mmCIF file of C-alpha atoms in Angstrom:
data_model
loop_
_atom_site.group_PDB
_atom_site.id
_atom_site.type_symbol
_atom_site.label_atom_id
_atom_site.label_comp_id
_atom_site.label_asym_id
_atom_site.label_seq_id
_atom_site.Cartn_x
_atom_site.Cartn_y
_atom_site.Cartn_z
ATOM 1 C CA UNK A 1 -16.058 -30.890 9.313
ATOM 2 C CA UNK A 2 -13.316 -28.297 9.382
ATOM 3 C CA UNK A 3 -14.011 -25.058 7.570
ATOM 4 C CA UNK A 4 -11.776 -22.074 7.539
ATOM 5 C CA UNK A 5 -8.688 -20.512 6.142
ATOM 6 C CA UNK A 6 -5.310 -22.137 5.827
ATOM 7 C CA UNK A 7 -2.212 -19.949 5.833
ATOM 8 C CA UNK A 8 0.788 -22.044 4.970
ATOM 9 C CA UNK A 9 4.393 -21.607 3.837
ATOM 10 C CA UNK A 10 6.445 -24.349 2.207
ATOM 11 C CA UNK A 11 10.183 -24.855 1.843
ATOM 12 C CA UNK A 12 12.420 -27.186 -0.128
ATOM 13 C CA UNK A 13 14.922 -28.664 2.323
ATOM 14 C CA UNK A 14 17.855 -31.030 2.384
ATOM 15 C CA UNK A 15 16.656 -34.312 3.878
ATOM 16 C CA UNK A 16 17.327 -33.917 7.600
ATOM 17 C CA UNK A 17 18.249 -36.664 10.029
ATOM 18 C CA UNK A 18 14.742 -37.654 11.185
ATOM 19 C CA UNK A 19 16.212 -38.974 14.456
ATOM 20 C CA UNK A 20 17.279 -35.426 15.369
ATOM 21 C CA UNK A 21 13.748 -34.007 14.993
ATOM 22 C CA UNK A 22 11.194 -33.893 17.798
ATOM 23 C CA UNK A 23 8.781 -36.109 15.811
ATOM 24 C CA UNK A 24 5.266 -36.310 17.291
ATOM 25 C CA UNK A 25 3.533 -38.196 14.483
ATOM 26 C CA UNK A 26 4.449 -40.253 11.423
ATOM 27 C CA UNK A 27 1.773 -40.600 8.744
ATOM 28 C CA UNK A 28 1.671 -42.641 5.547
ATOM 29 C CA UNK A 29 -0.377 -40.625 3.053
ATOM 30 C CA UNK A 30 -1.865 -41.479 -0.335
ATOM 31 C CA UNK A 31 -3.396 -38.351 -1.851
ATOM 32 C CA UNK A 32 -5.572 -38.422 -4.964
ATOM 33 C CA UNK A 33 -6.650 -35.264 -6.770
ATOM 34 C CA UNK A 34 -10.208 -35.187 -8.059
ATOM 35 C CA UNK A 35 -11.787 -33.241 -10.906
ATOM 36 C CA UNK A 36 -12.020 -29.576 -9.836
ATOM 37 C CA UNK A 37 -15.181 -28.322 -8.170
ATOM 38 C CA UNK A 38 -17.770 -26.100 -9.852
ATOM 39 C CA UNK A 39 -16.173 -22.923 -8.484
ATOM 40 C CA UNK A 40 -12.689 -23.986 -9.628
ATOM 41 C CA UNK A 41 -11.822 -25.353 -6.207
ATOM 42 C CA UNK A 42 -9.179 -28.032 -5.853
ATOM 43 C CA UNK A 43 -10.633 -31.322 -4.561
ATOM 44 C CA UNK A 44 -8.781 -34.314 -3.172
ATOM 45 C CA UNK A 45 -9.140 -37.422 -1.047
ATOM 46 C CA UNK A 46 -6.537 -38.817 1.289
ATOM 47 C CA UNK A 47 -5.895 -42.207 2.793
ATOM 48 C CA UNK A 48 -3.870 -41.683 5.972
ATOM 49 C CA UNK A 49 -2.300 -44.490 7.957
ATOM 50 C CA UNK A 50 -0.925 -43.899 11.436
ATOM 51 C CA UNK A 51 0.122 -46.639 13.868
ATOM 52 C CA UNK A 52 -1.757 -49.262 11.832
ATOM 53 C CA UNK A 53 -5.046 -47.297 11.781
ATOM 54 C CA UNK A 54 -6.412 -46.015 8.450
ATOM 55 C CA UNK A 55 -8.636 -42.950 8.045
ATOM 56 C CA UNK A 56 -10.007 -41.258 4.925
ATOM 57 C CA UNK A 57 -10.546 -37.543 4.284
ATOM 58 C CA UNK A 58 -12.135 -35.321 1.653
ATOM 59 C CA UNK A 59 -10.713 -31.815 1.175
ATOM 60 C CA UNK A 60 -11.772 -28.902 -0.995
ATOM 61 C CA UNK A 61 -9.578 -25.796 -1.298
ATOM 62 C CA UNK A 62 -10.099 -22.444 -2.968
ATOM 63 C CA UNK A 63 -6.842 -20.554 -3.466
ATOM 64 C CA UNK A 64 -7.110 -16.900 -2.388
ATOM 65 C CA UNK A 65 -3.399 -15.913 -2.430
ATOM 66 C CA UNK A 66 -0.153 -17.858 -2.802
ATOM 67 C CA UNK A 67 -0.173 -18.407 0.969
ATOM 68 C CA UNK A 68 -3.854 -18.338 1.969
ATOM 69 C CA UNK A 69 -6.607 -20.779 1.006
ATOM 70 C CA UNK A 70 -10.185 -21.279 2.031
ATOM 71 C CA UNK A 71 -10.455 -24.918 3.061
ATOM 72 C CA UNK A 72 -13.171 -27.431 3.898
ATOM 73 C CA UNK A 73 -12.110 -30.864 5.140
ATOM 74 C CA UNK A 74 -13.906 -33.774 6.744
ATOM 75 C CA UNK A 75 -13.465 -37.463 7.432
ATOM 76 C CA UNK A 76 -15.225 -39.929 5.138
ATOM 77 C CA UNK A 77 -15.656 -43.699 5.210
ATOM 78 C CA UNK A 78 -13.816 -46.186 2.998
ATOM 79 C CA UNK A 79 -16.783 -46.643 0.631
ATOM 80 C CA UNK A 80 -17.066 -42.885 0.026
ATOM 81 C CA UNK A 81 -13.293 -42.717 -0.492
ATOM 82 C CA UNK A 82 -13.444 -45.476 -3.105
ATOM 83 C CA UNK A 83 -16.437 -43.825 -4.810
ATOM 84 C CA UNK A 84 -14.663 -40.460 -4.966
ATOM 85 C CA UNK A 85 -11.441 -41.949 -6.361
ATOM 86 C CA UNK A 86 -13.559 -42.729 -9.430
ATOM 87 C CA UNK A 87 -13.513 -38.936 -10.005
ATOM 88 C CA UNK A 88 -9.700 -38.803 -10.015
ATOM 89 C CA UNK A 89 -7.972 -36.436 -12.413
ATOM 90 C CA UNK A 90 -6.285 -38.401 -15.161
ATOM 91 C CA UNK A 91 -3.503 -35.816 -15.561
ATOM 92 C CA UNK A 92 -2.206 -36.410 -11.992
ATOM 93 C CA UNK A 93 -0.973 -39.581 -10.350
ATOM 94 C CA UNK A 94 -1.794 -40.386 -6.727
ATOM 95 C CA UNK A 95 0.814 -38.988 -4.352
ATOM 96 C CA UNK A 96 2.554 -41.288 -1.906
ATOM 97 C CA UNK A 97 4.479 -39.633 0.912
ATOM 98 C CA UNK A 98 5.480 -40.020 4.522
ATOM 99 C CA UNK A 99 4.738 -37.037 6.734
ATOM 100 C CA UNK A 100 6.693 -36.376 9.903
ATOM 101 C CA UNK A 101 5.072 -33.840 12.246
ATOM 102 C CA UNK A 102 7.600 -32.303 14.615
ATOM 103 C CA UNK A 103 7.806 -29.476 17.126
ATOM 104 C CA UNK A 104 10.396 -26.745 17.159
ATOM 105 C CA UNK A 105 10.082 -23.804 19.549
ATOM 106 C CA UNK A 106 6.280 -24.108 19.885
ATOM 107 C CA UNK A 107 5.808 -24.391 16.113
ATOM 108 C CA UNK A 108 4.444 -27.557 14.493
ATOM 109 C CA UNK A 109 6.302 -28.311 11.270
ATOM 110 C CA UNK A 110 5.380 -30.998 8.750
ATOM 111 C CA UNK A 111 8.100 -32.693 6.738
ATOM 112 C CA UNK A 112 6.915 -34.531 3.619
ATOM 113 C CA UNK A 113 9.249 -37.238 2.336
ATOM 114 C CA UNK A 114 8.622 -38.665 -1.129
ATOM 115 C CA UNK A 115 9.718 -42.121 -2.320
ATOM 116 C CA UNK A 116 11.559 -40.698 -5.330
ATOM 117 C CA UNK A 117 14.068 -38.608 -3.338
ATOM 118 C CA UNK A 118 16.537 -39.551 -0.629
ATOM 119 C CA UNK A 119 18.162 -36.117 -0.568
ATOM 120 C CA UNK A 120 15.291 -33.565 -0.633
ATOM 121 C CA UNK A 121 11.997 -33.064 1.196
ATOM 122 C CA UNK A 122 9.311 -30.418 1.622
ATOM 123 C CA UNK A 123 8.809 -28.741 4.989
ATOM 124 C CA UNK A 124 5.697 -26.718 5.683
ATOM 125 C CA UNK A 125 4.242 -24.703 8.518
ATOM 126 C CA UNK A 126 0.707 -23.446 9.056
ATOM 127 C CA UNK A 127 0.623 -19.872 10.301
ATOM 128 C CA UNK A 128 -1.804 -17.639 12.160
ATOM 129 C CA UNK A 129 -1.153 -14.750 9.738
ATOM 130 C CA UNK A 130 0.775 -14.156 6.522
ATOM 131 C CA UNK A 131 3.182 -11.869 8.425
ATOM 132 C CA UNK A 132 3.974 -14.333 11.234
ATOM 133 C CA UNK A 133 7.665 -14.789 11.935
ATOM 134 C CA UNK A 134 9.032 -18.305 11.484
ATOM 135 C CA UNK A 135 11.808 -19.681 13.675
ATOM 136 C CA UNK A 136 13.426 -22.370 11.557
ATOM 137 C CA UNK A 137 14.805 -25.576 13.054
ATOM 138 C CA UNK A 138 18.585 -25.336 13.381
ATOM 139 C CA UNK A 139 19.125 -28.884 12.119
ATOM 140 C CA UNK A 140 17.162 -28.446 8.860
ATOM 141 C CA UNK A 141 18.916 -26.899 5.843
ATOM 142 C CA UNK A 142 16.472 -24.786 3.837
ATOM 143 C CA UNK A 143 17.293 -24.513 0.150
ATOM 144 C CA UNK A 144 14.506 -22.130 -0.813
ATOM 145 C CA UNK A 145 10.931 -21.111 -0.174
ATOM 146 C CA UNK A 146 8.489 -22.792 -2.570
ATOM 147 C CA UNK A 147 5.203 -21.358 -1.272
ATOM 148 C CA UNK A 148 2.845 -20.799 -4.201
ATOM 149 C CA UNK A 149 5.338 -22.178 -6.753
ATOM 150 C CA UNK A 150 3.304 -24.508 -9.012
ATOM 151 C CA UNK A 151 6.446 -26.449 -9.982
ATOM 152 C CA UNK A 152 6.595 -27.702 -6.380
ATOM 153 C CA UNK A 153 2.926 -28.483 -5.864
ATOM 154 C CA UNK A 154 2.224 -31.996 -4.570
ATOM 155 C CA UNK A 155 0.369 -32.859 -7.765
ATOM 156 C CA UNK A 156 3.190 -31.672 -10.020
ATOM 157 C CA UNK A 157 6.084 -33.348 -8.248
ATOM 158 C CA UNK A 158 4.172 -36.610 -7.880
ATOM 159 C CA UNK A 159 3.272 -36.627 -11.573
ATOM 160 C CA UNK A 160 6.852 -35.748 -12.562
ATOM 161 C CA UNK A 161 8.230 -38.291 -10.077
ATOM 162 C CA UNK A 162 10.948 -35.834 -9.103
ATOM 163 C CA UNK A 163 11.618 -32.402 -7.698
ATOM 164 C CA UNK A 164 12.316 -29.679 -10.279
ATOM 165 C CA UNK A 165 15.973 -28.818 -10.667
ATOM 166 C CA UNK A 166 16.550 -26.064 -8.131
ATOM 167 C CA UNK A 167 19.054 -23.242 -8.142
#
């Protein structure tokens, strides 16, 4: 079980050439949001496929600031995953995405690619502190920061089936 704080920033980016990234991992993710926890925490389960192997995870997050969350996550078995999907929120659809994890100057970025967009993606980076400097990859065009913007939450864009119109 992983317990702790997650400090993360997210950016809307133009779809980069994946071949030009230093990709370390490629994950197929199906993410299902569950009914919120008693303390208002956000709950979800994930089915993650990597190199033909499937694993399942349960995550519970409590949002402290737009960037920082208290998080508890642990691996579960397939039966528990299927049981928990029975608690899925009916106002959200399951999210399907491909995640590319890549290194750039000792930073591990995650690029989430959604099936509904060939031109845009979401890039995120976990930080050690809210003030940490980010060195952005030169071959990724950042359109804008979307950290804490509910219009760009995974649940919202999956349910809408599109990214919001950005300016």
